[in-house]
XYZ file of C-alpha atoms in Angstrom:
622
model
C 17.627 -8.253 5.415
C 19.769 -11.184 2.832
C 22.755 -12.538 4.295
C 25.793 -11.313 2.186
C 28.003 -13.279 0.130
C 30.656 -15.031 2.128
C 34.282 -13.040 0.689
C 35.975 -14.955 -1.697
C 39.675 -16.761 -1.075
C 42.600 -14.914 -2.301
C 43.445 -15.186 -6.075
C 46.056 -18.102 -5.491
C 49.398 -18.784 -7.147
C 51.290 -21.705 -6.668
C 55.366 -21.437 -7.552
C 57.675 -24.219 -7.596
C 60.663 -22.634 -8.152
C 64.080 -24.483 -9.577
C 65.186 -27.155 -8.864
C 62.137 -29.103 -9.116
C 63.021 -32.026 -11.191
C 62.362 -31.122 -15.381
C 60.623 -34.800 -15.858
C 58.208 -34.779 -13.181
C 55.318 -32.265 -11.785
C 55.316 -31.029 -8.050
C 53.305 -33.455 -6.379
C 53.153 -30.806 -3.647
C 51.723 -27.854 -6.455
C 49.267 -31.043 -7.751
C 48.321 -31.954 -4.045
C 47.032 -28.917 -3.275
C 45.694 -27.730 -6.242
C 43.391 -30.824 -5.979
C 42.763 -30.046 -2.175
C 41.115 -26.415 -3.225
C 38.663 -28.180 -5.910
C 37.948 -31.107 -3.277
C 37.202 -28.287 -0.797
C 35.006 -25.640 -3.279
C 38.252 -23.319 -3.590
C 38.934 -22.037 -6.760
C 41.947 -23.508 -8.684
C 45.102 -21.757 -8.112
C 47.263 -20.676 -10.853
C 50.498 -22.805 -11.255
C 53.876 -21.048 -11.619
C 56.328 -24.262 -12.716
C 59.291 -22.263 -12.272
C 62.067 -25.286 -12.727
C 60.834 -25.719 -16.270
C 60.827 -21.751 -17.225
C 64.480 -21.920 -15.756
C 65.657 -24.572 -17.800
C 63.825 -22.707 -20.914
C 65.891 -19.434 -19.730
C 69.318 -21.021 -19.844
C 68.276 -22.690 -23.017
C 66.873 -19.383 -24.890
C 69.530 -17.231 -23.194
C 72.399 -19.137 -24.134
C 71.874 -19.976 -27.415
C 71.731 -23.860 -26.410
C 74.962 -24.070 -24.630
C 73.419 -24.173 -21.283
C 71.225 -27.032 -22.075
C 68.120 -29.173 -19.485
C 70.901 -31.620 -19.024
C 72.695 -28.775 -17.593
C 69.881 -28.070 -14.894
C 69.452 -31.660 -14.578
C 73.066 -32.703 -13.429
C 73.025 -29.399 -10.873
C 69.116 -30.892 -9.580
C 70.777 -34.013 -9.121
C 73.703 -33.920 -7.681
C 74.362 -29.982 -5.817
C 71.898 -30.765 -2.789
C 74.748 -31.653 -0.519
C 77.117 -28.596 -1.533
C 74.045 -26.131 -1.681
C 74.892 -26.020 -5.603
C 71.550 -24.668 -6.658
C 70.665 -22.460 -3.799
C 74.009 -21.063 -4.459
C 72.913 -20.216 -8.100
C 70.565 -17.630 -6.777
C 72.231 -16.472 -3.786
C 73.631 -13.512 -5.411
C 69.958 -12.148 -6.585
C 69.059 -12.707 -2.816
C 71.921 -11.574 -0.814
C 73.615 -8.857 -3.012
C 75.692 -10.085 -6.534
C 78.870 -10.981 -5.155
C 77.785 -12.848 -2.140
C 79.655 -16.010 -1.468
C 81.233 -16.205 -4.771
C 84.732 -16.541 -3.238
C 83.769 -18.615 -0.297
C 82.021 -20.952 -2.890
C 85.618 -21.197 -5.078
C 87.450 -21.936 -1.710
C 84.947 -24.391 -1.311
C 84.646 -26.153 -4.393
C 88.150 -26.289 -5.188
C 88.737 -28.139 -1.991
C 85.960 -30.286 -2.583
C 86.550 -31.137 -6.319
C 83.392 -29.411 -7.479
C 83.753 -28.096 -10.978
C 81.816 -24.419 -10.968
C 81.909 -23.259 -14.889
C 78.673 -24.155 -15.450
C 76.980 -23.273 -11.691
C 78.803 -19.056 -12.312
C 77.534 -19.518 -15.942
C 73.980 -19.778 -14.426
C 74.439 -17.524 -11.688
C 75.344 -14.850 -14.039
C 71.632 -14.957 -15.141
C 69.933 -16.286 -12.332
C 68.706 -12.143 -11.595
C 67.499 -11.552 -14.815
C 65.240 -14.866 -14.447
C 63.769 -13.849 -10.884
C 63.147 -10.402 -12.798
C 60.872 -12.567 -15.484
C 59.564 -15.030 -12.914
C 58.021 -12.210 -11.029
C 56.427 -10.757 -14.123
C 54.835 -14.133 -14.787
C 53.530 -14.677 -11.917
C 52.501 -11.295 -10.935
C 50.600 -11.371 -14.766
C 47.885 -13.922 -12.682
C 46.804 -10.986 -10.525
C 47.259 -13.228 -7.181
C 46.382 -11.927 -3.857
C 48.772 -14.554 -2.229
C 51.724 -16.387 -3.597
C 52.710 -19.927 -2.613
C 56.259 -21.299 -2.791
C 56.430 -24.660 -2.365
C 60.264 -25.673 -0.968
C 62.342 -28.856 -0.682
C 65.774 -29.272 -0.762
C 67.532 -26.454 -3.179
C 63.988 -24.779 -3.643
C 64.589 -22.082 -0.637
C 66.929 -19.649 -2.217
C 65.163 -19.658 -5.387
C 61.879 -19.084 -4.049
C 63.025 -16.130 -1.198
C 64.828 -14.738 -4.383
C 61.561 -14.487 -6.205
C 59.606 -13.537 -3.209
C 61.927 -11.079 -1.967
C 61.128 -9.778 -5.671
C 57.525 -9.923 -5.297
C 57.206 -7.799 -2.218
C 59.302 -5.681 -3.205
C 56.759 -4.681 -6.101
C 53.731 -5.560 -4.624
C 54.124 -4.582 -1.122
C 50.286 -6.119 0.048
C 50.845 -9.413 -1.736
C 50.384 -12.314 1.038
C 54.055 -14.442 0.502
C 53.443 -17.978 1.935
C 56.292 -20.553 2.192
C 55.301 -24.511 2.923
C 56.830 -27.917 2.234
C 59.590 -30.459 3.024
C 62.244 -27.083 4.291
C 59.462 -25.865 6.568
C 59.291 -28.694 8.721
C 59.592 -28.423 12.401
C 61.941 -25.697 13.445
C 63.121 -24.839 10.260
C 59.849 -22.830 8.935
C 59.882 -20.808 12.241
C 63.040 -19.709 11.751
C 62.620 -18.979 7.746
C 59.593 -16.785 8.719
C 61.607 -15.154 11.504
C 64.508 -14.051 9.654
C 62.776 -13.338 5.967
C 60.529 -10.492 6.775
C 59.415 -10.408 2.947
C 57.566 -14.234 4.006
C 54.216 -12.953 5.942
C 53.426 -16.795 6.627
C 55.171 -20.448 6.465
C 52.930 -23.447 6.849
C 54.701 -26.130 8.310
C 53.805 -29.668 8.039
C 50.841 -31.390 5.538
C 49.011 -29.141 4.196
C 46.085 -31.031 2.076
C 43.928 -29.936 5.258
C 45.502 -26.769 6.470
C 45.504 -24.949 2.785
C 42.270 -24.439 2.320
C 41.454 -23.697 5.908
C 43.967 -20.845 6.024
C 42.343 -19.672 2.100
C 39.182 -19.504 4.060
C 40.347 -17.598 7.257
C 42.324 -15.254 4.934
C 38.542 -15.081 3.312
C 36.905 -14.249 6.934
C 35.465 -17.677 7.664
C 37.844 -18.710 10.186
C 40.648 -17.542 12.670
C 44.402 -17.744 11.458
C 44.708 -18.400 15.453
C 43.303 -21.963 14.198
C 45.242 -22.716 11.014
C 47.346 -25.469 12.443
C 51.013 -25.137 12.054
C 50.916 -21.618 10.887
C 53.724 -19.087 11.358
C 52.535 -15.302 10.944
C 52.798 -12.157 12.376
C 50.759 -10.180 15.111
C 50.326 -6.182 14.267
C 53.937 -5.196 15.433
C 55.518 -7.569 12.727
C 56.240 -10.104 15.458
C 56.339 -13.961 14.547
C 53.711 -16.263 15.919
C 53.820 -19.675 15.762
C 50.651 -22.081 15.455
C 50.923 -25.485 17.196
C 51.425 -28.076 14.356
C 48.230 -30.465 13.769
C 47.760 -32.932 16.024
C 46.849 -35.553 13.772
C 48.698 -36.374 10.599
C 46.767 -36.583 7.164
C 44.693 -39.794 7.221
C 44.666 -42.276 4.019
C 41.242 -40.694 2.779
C 42.640 -37.067 3.198
C 45.425 -37.686 0.946
C 44.499 -36.221 -2.562
C 45.193 -37.656 -6.018
C 47.166 -34.641 -7.722
C 46.037 -32.471 -10.752
C 48.823 -31.944 -12.515
C 47.010 -30.655 -15.501
C 49.093 -27.079 -15.636
C 52.303 -28.754 -15.349
C 51.543 -31.574 -18.326
C 50.059 -28.695 -20.412
C 53.616 -26.223 -19.604
C 55.748 -29.139 -20.529
C 54.011 -30.421 -23.395
C 54.701 -26.765 -24.946
C 58.193 -26.073 -23.942
C 61.328 -26.919 -25.252
C 62.519 -28.783 -22.645
C 60.084 -31.327 -23.662
C 62.368 -31.998 -26.534
C 65.145 -33.073 -23.940
C 63.543 -35.383 -21.341
C 60.402 -37.796 -21.257
C 57.557 -36.629 -18.565
C 56.739 -39.023 -15.304
C 54.083 -39.375 -13.500
C 54.738 -38.751 -9.692
C 52.449 -39.815 -7.513
C 52.393 -41.376 -3.500
C 50.494 -44.481 -2.541
C 51.857 -44.170 1.208
C 53.285 -41.453 3.977
C 55.881 -42.155 6.655
C 57.765 -45.407 7.049
C 56.528 -48.145 9.172
C 59.784 -49.602 9.714
C 61.281 -45.859 10.882
C 58.165 -45.754 13.262
C 59.809 -48.440 15.414
C 63.550 -48.754 14.348
C 64.603 -45.449 12.699
C 67.711 -46.044 10.780
C 70.200 -44.068 12.567
C 71.030 -41.767 9.819
C 68.046 -41.412 8.213
C 66.308 -37.598 8.382
C 63.633 -38.201 6.155
C 59.492 -38.249 7.012
C 60.783 -35.508 9.584
C 57.823 -34.905 12.103
C 55.289 -36.773 9.610
C 57.219 -40.263 10.546
C 54.013 -42.624 11.025
C 52.867 -44.389 8.446
C 49.859 -44.215 6.401
C 48.713 -45.908 3.384
C 45.690 -44.870 0.975
C 43.283 -47.634 0.316
C 44.911 -50.041 -1.878
C 41.790 -49.892 -4.451
C 41.836 -45.963 -4.232
C 45.563 -46.303 -5.457
C 45.618 -48.646 -8.213
C 42.497 -46.535 -9.663
C 44.612 -43.372 -9.022
C 47.547 -44.376 -11.020
C 45.235 -45.894 -13.507
C 43.154 -42.362 -14.011
C 46.298 -40.464 -14.671
C 47.662 -42.786 -17.132
C 44.207 -42.239 -18.935
C 44.302 -38.934 -18.569
C 48.145 -37.968 -19.709
C 49.156 -40.741 -21.740
C 52.600 -41.474 -19.790
C 53.428 -45.213 -18.188
C 56.549 -43.543 -16.435
C 55.223 -43.412 -12.719
C 57.996 -42.346 -9.864
C 56.276 -43.508 -6.637
C 57.732 -40.961 -3.828
C 57.123 -43.370 -0.795
C 59.489 -43.980 1.687
C 58.804 -47.772 1.987
C 56.116 -49.929 0.107
C 53.435 -51.059 2.147
C 53.649 -55.063 2.257
C 49.820 -55.450 1.793
C 49.867 -54.056 -1.650
C 51.841 -56.702 -2.549
C 48.551 -58.740 -2.277
C 46.310 -56.492 -3.262
C 47.235 -52.719 -5.249
C 49.697 -53.987 -7.328
C 48.171 -57.551 -8.337
C 45.498 -55.106 -9.538
C 47.551 -52.424 -11.571
C 49.078 -55.643 -12.895
C 45.760 -56.812 -14.609
C 45.216 -53.414 -16.154
C 46.020 -52.728 -19.677
C 49.047 -50.750 -19.105
C 52.945 -51.419 -19.966
C 53.764 -49.169 -16.842
C 57.428 -48.690 -15.804
C 57.203 -47.802 -12.135
C 59.762 -47.014 -9.460
C 59.461 -48.120 -5.818
C 61.249 -47.526 -2.350
C 61.333 -50.750 -0.502
C 63.052 -53.078 2.707
C 65.266 -55.367 1.363
C 63.777 -58.198 2.962
C 61.095 -59.148 -0.398
C 61.248 -62.707 -1.430
C 61.680 -63.918 -5.135
C 57.567 -64.074 -5.228
C 57.397 -60.961 -4.158
C 59.831 -59.279 -6.355
C 57.873 -60.889 -9.264
C 55.002 -59.321 -8.220
C 56.608 -56.084 -8.434
C 57.802 -56.861 -11.811
C 54.535 -57.996 -13.172
C 52.985 -55.097 -12.110
C 55.001 -52.597 -13.955
C 57.891 -51.477 -11.375
C 60.837 -51.733 -13.387
C 63.280 -49.974 -10.788
C 63.346 -50.206 -6.788
C 65.550 -48.635 -3.935
C 65.786 -51.384 -1.002
C 67.878 -49.424 1.185
C 70.317 -52.077 0.957
C 73.583 -49.181 2.223
C 76.048 -51.989 3.054
C 77.865 -55.338 2.797
C 78.938 -55.453 6.064
C 76.733 -56.575 8.999
C 78.330 -55.246 11.867
C 77.758 -51.820 10.138
C 73.886 -51.987 8.937
C 73.595 -53.174 12.652
C 74.765 -49.912 13.338
C 72.612 -48.295 10.868
C 69.664 -50.066 12.557
C 68.723 -51.546 9.630
C 67.423 -54.657 10.526
C 68.471 -56.845 7.539
C 72.025 -59.130 7.066
C 74.675 -58.501 4.358
C 73.705 -61.571 3.204
C 69.819 -60.584 2.680
C 71.002 -57.406 0.889
C 73.071 -59.879 -1.457
C 69.773 -62.015 -1.485
C 68.005 -58.702 -2.821
C 70.522 -57.481 -5.313
C 70.267 -61.647 -7.164
C 66.604 -61.725 -7.245
C 66.533 -58.390 -8.748
C 68.989 -59.398 -11.286
C 67.022 -62.320 -11.918
C 63.628 -60.275 -12.335
C 64.893 -57.809 -14.692
C 64.824 -54.954 -12.067
C 66.952 -52.253 -11.522
C 68.191 -51.609 -8.408
C 69.278 -48.269 -7.194
C 71.771 -47.979 -3.938
C 74.540 -46.014 -2.140
C 77.065 -47.835 -0.329
C 77.002 -45.367 2.998
C 79.964 -45.147 5.107
C 81.007 -43.264 8.405
C 79.624 -45.133 11.196
C 80.608 -44.389 15.225
C 82.509 -47.628 15.504
C 82.605 -48.729 12.029
C 85.843 -50.942 11.698
C 88.397 -51.001 8.690
C 88.601 -55.260 9.418
C 85.334 -55.762 8.854
C 85.465 -54.039 5.323
C 88.464 -55.985 4.632
C 86.891 -59.013 4.893
C 83.992 -58.137 2.800
C 86.059 -56.450 0.123
C 87.894 -59.932 -0.455
C 84.481 -60.885 -1.447
C 82.931 -58.433 -3.585
C 84.876 -60.088 -7.206
C 82.137 -62.341 -6.855
C 79.214 -59.894 -7.305
C 80.321 -58.398 -10.303
C 76.863 -60.351 -12.439
C 74.887 -58.276 -9.491
C 74.197 -54.325 -9.423
C 76.694 -52.286 -7.957
C 76.218 -49.317 -6.253
C 75.998 -45.619 -7.429
C 78.444 -44.528 -5.571
C 80.282 -44.877 -2.264
C 79.566 -41.933 0.027
C 80.149 -40.544 3.663
C 76.988 -40.088 5.566
C 76.103 -36.282 6.233
C 74.462 -35.666 9.729
C 70.805 -34.707 8.859
C 68.251 -33.148 10.836
C 65.470 -35.233 12.184
C 67.997 -38.156 12.178
C 68.484 -40.148 15.121
C 72.178 -39.304 15.377
C 70.713 -35.692 15.089
C 68.978 -35.634 17.597
C 70.718 -37.720 20.507
C 74.468 -36.548 20.424
C 75.412 -39.619 22.313
C 75.005 -42.044 19.646
C 78.184 -40.862 18.322
C 78.106 -37.178 16.435
C 78.440 -34.735 19.609
C 79.389 -31.721 17.686
C 77.386 -30.204 15.155
C 77.339 -26.726 13.088
C 75.451 -25.849 9.607
C 77.173 -27.176 7.137
C 79.692 -24.942 5.257
C 78.595 -24.541 2.253
C 75.339 -23.094 3.398
C 77.348 -20.023 4.689
C 77.683 -19.423 1.029
C 74.252 -19.040 0.398
C 72.539 -17.721 3.211
C 73.735 -13.942 4.669
C 72.881 -15.170 8.079
C 75.427 -16.062 11.106
C 75.513 -19.656 12.375
C 73.608 -19.678 15.646
C 70.581 -18.633 13.121
C 71.327 -21.090 10.590
C 71.342 -23.641 13.211
C 67.056 -23.440 13.490
C 67.090 -23.011 9.206
C 68.794 -26.011 7.470
C 69.316 -29.393 7.324
C 72.254 -30.376 6.740
C 75.077 -30.271 9.420
C 78.994 -30.336 9.786
C 80.335 -32.840 12.432
C 83.788 -34.643 12.932
C 83.773 -37.677 11.246
C 83.473 -41.055 12.347
C 84.522 -44.265 11.313
C 86.460 -45.111 8.384
C 89.079 -42.316 7.223
C 88.745 -41.163 3.917
C 91.750 -42.970 3.507
C 90.372 -46.214 5.130
C 87.575 -46.023 2.438
C 89.669 -45.541 -0.250
C 90.005 -49.607 -1.063
C 85.971 -49.303 -1.239
C 85.907 -47.095 -3.716
C 88.108 -49.056 -6.096
C 86.430 -51.840 -5.400
C 83.092 -50.552 -6.333
C 84.612 -49.119 -8.992
C 86.322 -52.020 -10.525
C 82.382 -53.397 -10.203
C 81.209 -51.106 -12.073
C 83.565 -51.613 -15.269
C 83.003 -55.628 -15.020
C 79.339 -55.576 -13.865
C 77.823 -55.196 -17.879
C 79.824 -58.043 -18.972
C 79.125 -60.935 -16.435
C 76.889 -62.939 -15.572
C 76.521 -66.096 -12.987
C 73.345 -68.274 -14.072
C 71.775 -71.512 -12.400
C 70.163 -73.443 -15.195
C 68.248 -77.243 -14.172
C 69.794 -79.159 -17.149
C 68.258 -82.555 -17.606
C 68.360 -83.444 -14.305
C 71.431 -81.523 -12.894
C 72.525 -78.214 -11.701
C 74.460 -76.274 -13.795
C 76.416 -73.342 -12.498
C 77.087 -70.949 -15.806
C 79.999 -68.425 -15.040
C 80.657 -65.801 -17.818
C 81.674 -63.242 -14.738
C 84.708 -60.998 -15.869
C 87.635 -61.946 -12.875
C 86.471 -65.889 -13.024
C 87.341 -68.923 -14.926
C 84.861 -69.590 -17.712
C 83.194 -72.822 -16.874
C 80.179 -74.411 -15.888
C 79.827 -76.037 -12.299
C 77.788 -78.819 -12.331
C 75.802 -79.961 -9.365
C 74.798 -83.249 -9.867
C 74.554 -85.082 -6.844
C 70.902 -85.148 -5.023
C 72.357 -84.010 -1.599
C 74.237 -80.787 -3.383
C 71.660 -79.887 -4.921
C 69.265 -79.876 -2.244
C 72.185 -77.596 -0.374
C 72.199 -75.217 -3.032
C 68.693 -74.570 -3.156
C 68.867 -73.899 0.701
C 72.172 -71.484 0.090
C 69.255 -69.460 -2.514
C 67.576 -68.702 0.486
C 70.628 -67.922 2.915
C 72.086 -69.985 5.692
C 74.492 -70.316 8.122
C 76.431 -73.492 7.873
C 74.317 -75.212 10.990
C 71.264 -74.313 9.510
C 72.111 -75.686 6.687
C 73.096 -79.367 8.277
C 69.877 -79.207 9.699
C 67.892 -78.571 6.926
C 69.934 -81.679 5.179
C 69.401 -83.702 8.394
C 65.649 -83.152 8.107
C 65.513 -83.856 4.711
C 66.901 -87.314 5.135
C 70.234 -86.146 3.532
C 72.585 -86.332 6.596
C 76.044 -84.678 5.609
C 79.651 -84.971 8.094
C 79.374 -81.044 9.237
C 83.253 -81.095 8.459
C 82.765 -81.784 4.999
C 80.178 -80.059 4.302
C 82.111 -76.714 5.842
C 85.014 -77.833 3.857
C 82.038 -77.860 0.360
C 80.988 -74.063 1.672
C 84.722 -73.405 1.420
C 84.797 -74.407 -2.112
C 82.183 -73.024 -3.640
C 83.274 -69.795 -1.584
C 86.421 -69.992 -3.205
C 85.251 -69.894 -6.750
C 83.247 -67.012 -5.721
C 80.110 -69.180 -6.038
C 78.363 -67.784 -2.557
C 79.154 -65.078 -0.745
C 79.621 -65.396 3.106
C 79.109 -62.843 6.065
C 78.592 -62.884 9.876
C 78.470 -66.619 9.443
C 75.961 -66.820 6.580
C 75.868 -68.014 2.966
C 74.194 -66.987 0.337
C 73.757 -68.493 -3.281
C 75.040 -65.821 -5.784
C 73.788 -67.534 -9.189
C 70.709 -65.545 -11.005
C 68.087 -67.343 -12.520
C 66.785 -66.752 -15.788
C 64.047 -63.323 -15.478
C 60.445 -65.133 -16.802
C 58.596 -62.842 -19.608
C 56.757 -60.201 -18.819
C 53.228 -60.552 -19.378
C 51.410 -58.890 -22.613
C 48.414 -57.506 -22.319
C 45.774 -58.224 -25.099
C-alpha cells in the first residue's frame, strides 16, 4: 500500500500591527517568511497592519490624520503606552482607560487630541483588519508583537477568534520574551499559542508539528493549551540561533504594498537588516539600565561576506539605498571585513548602525566610506561618575572624542542624555554643565531623559542595585483590564522610586542642552594646518570669533596628543618621550588656558581637544 502523503502545513498568515514604522518592513515577518521558504514550507500570507492603519486614518479623516501623525505616536509613544491605548477600547470596552489616560496625560504634559481621534476609529479598523486577514483563508494567524503592538494585536486576534473559533492564533516577538509570553498566554484565552524566543528555526518546526510531523511538546519555547484549556509552557530553546541560521529577510510582500500605498507619498522606504544578534559588551558588562536583548544576550554575527552579499542583494531587488541595521552593537571585525566590502560595491548607501563609543577616527572613516551616515554610539552621559554607574566602560572624554570625530567625518550621531542613576551627585553635573558651552559645535543629545526601570536590566534583576520597589508602569493600567499583580509578568516597563537627580536638579541640564541645540547648527571649531602652524578657527556661538594659532612645535605636538585624550601627567610623559620636556606646572597652566578658551573638554582628570577636522570627501563610484 502506497504511503499516504504527509498532511500539508496549515495555511498561515503573518500579521504586523501598528505601531511598526511606516518606512520599514517588519524584520520579524521578513525573517519568518524566508524561514518557511528555506524549509520548503508554503510562504505565509502577510498583513502589514501599520501601513493599512495609516491608510485608513488618511482616508477616514479626509487627510486630517496623516502618516506624520501615525509616526509621531510610533516614535514617541512607547514610554506612556500611547499606541496601546489607542486600541484599548476595542480590546476592553469602549470607555476603558479613557478617564484614566486623560488624567495621566494631564499630569505628564501629553497632548491627547490626535490620540483620541485615532482611538475613535480603532474599532472600525480592527473590523477591517479582521476582514482582510480572513480573506486569505488562513488556518493559523501569527502576530509579531514588539513594544506597542500588543494591544492592537490582541484586539484583532480577539475579533478573529470571535468570527472563526477554529482558527489558530499565535503570538511571538519581543513582547513574548521570558515571562511576558507565558503571562500573555495565561491571560488571553483567545491566544492559542505563544512562541517565545528566536523563531527562525522553531516557527517552521511548529508548522510541521501542526501538520502532524512532530509533537507540539517538542517545540522549544512554545506556550500551548492542554485538553482542559490550561496553559502549558515548553522550555525555551537550549541554544540560540547560530549565525548560519539567521535568514536573509524576504520583503517582497511589504514593498509591493508600500509602493501601491498612498503612504508612499509621505515617507521614503528603508531596508531593515541585521548583521548580528545580542551584545558582546553586555555579555560581560551589562549596562545597568538596559533591558534590550532579554534572554538573547549572547553575541552572534553573520559571516561578513554573507552580510555584505545580503545587503547587496536587497538593494538590487528593491532599489532602496537607505538601510537601517538593527544590531545592538557593531561587530568590531566588520570594520576590517564587511564594511570595506560594502565600500567597494557600487552603491551610495545611507546606513545606520549602533556602535560602541570607543571607535578611533580611522574606524569612523571606515564607517563613512561604507555608507554609514548615522550612528547611535550609546553615549548617554558626559559625567564620569554616572558612566561608571551605568557600567559603560568609557570615560566622558572618550564620548566627546566620538562626537568630535563623527562631526569631522560628517556622520549624524543619535544619543540621549540619561539621568536618574542611584548615587549620582548634583555636584558632578554642576562641574560638567560649566563645560558644555564649549561643545556647541558638536552634535547635541536628542533629549534629556530619566531612565525607566526595564525588565531584563540589571537594575530590574537585582533590586540591591538601587531600585528595591517596583510596580507595572502606571500607563499599563489604562490599556490592560488586569490587576497589577497580573501585569507584573506581562509588561516591560516599571514604576519605581526615582533615584539620583530630582526633576528640579535636572532642570539646569535640560536648559544647557536646549541652548546647545539652539546654537549647534551655526557653530564650528575647526583645526587646520597652515604654513607649518596649527590654526584653531573658532566660529562658535557664545565664544569670541578668532583664530587660535599654535606655532610652537611643542604646543603642536601636545595638541596632537590631546586629540586622543590625555591626562596632564600622561601628556607630560608623551612630551618627555618625544624630547620636548615641559615644566609640569607650566604645562598645567597651558592646559588651563585651553580650557578657559573652550578649546578642550576636561573631566575626571583627562583633557580632550575639541576642534574638528574637515571631512574627507565621500568616494565616488564609477
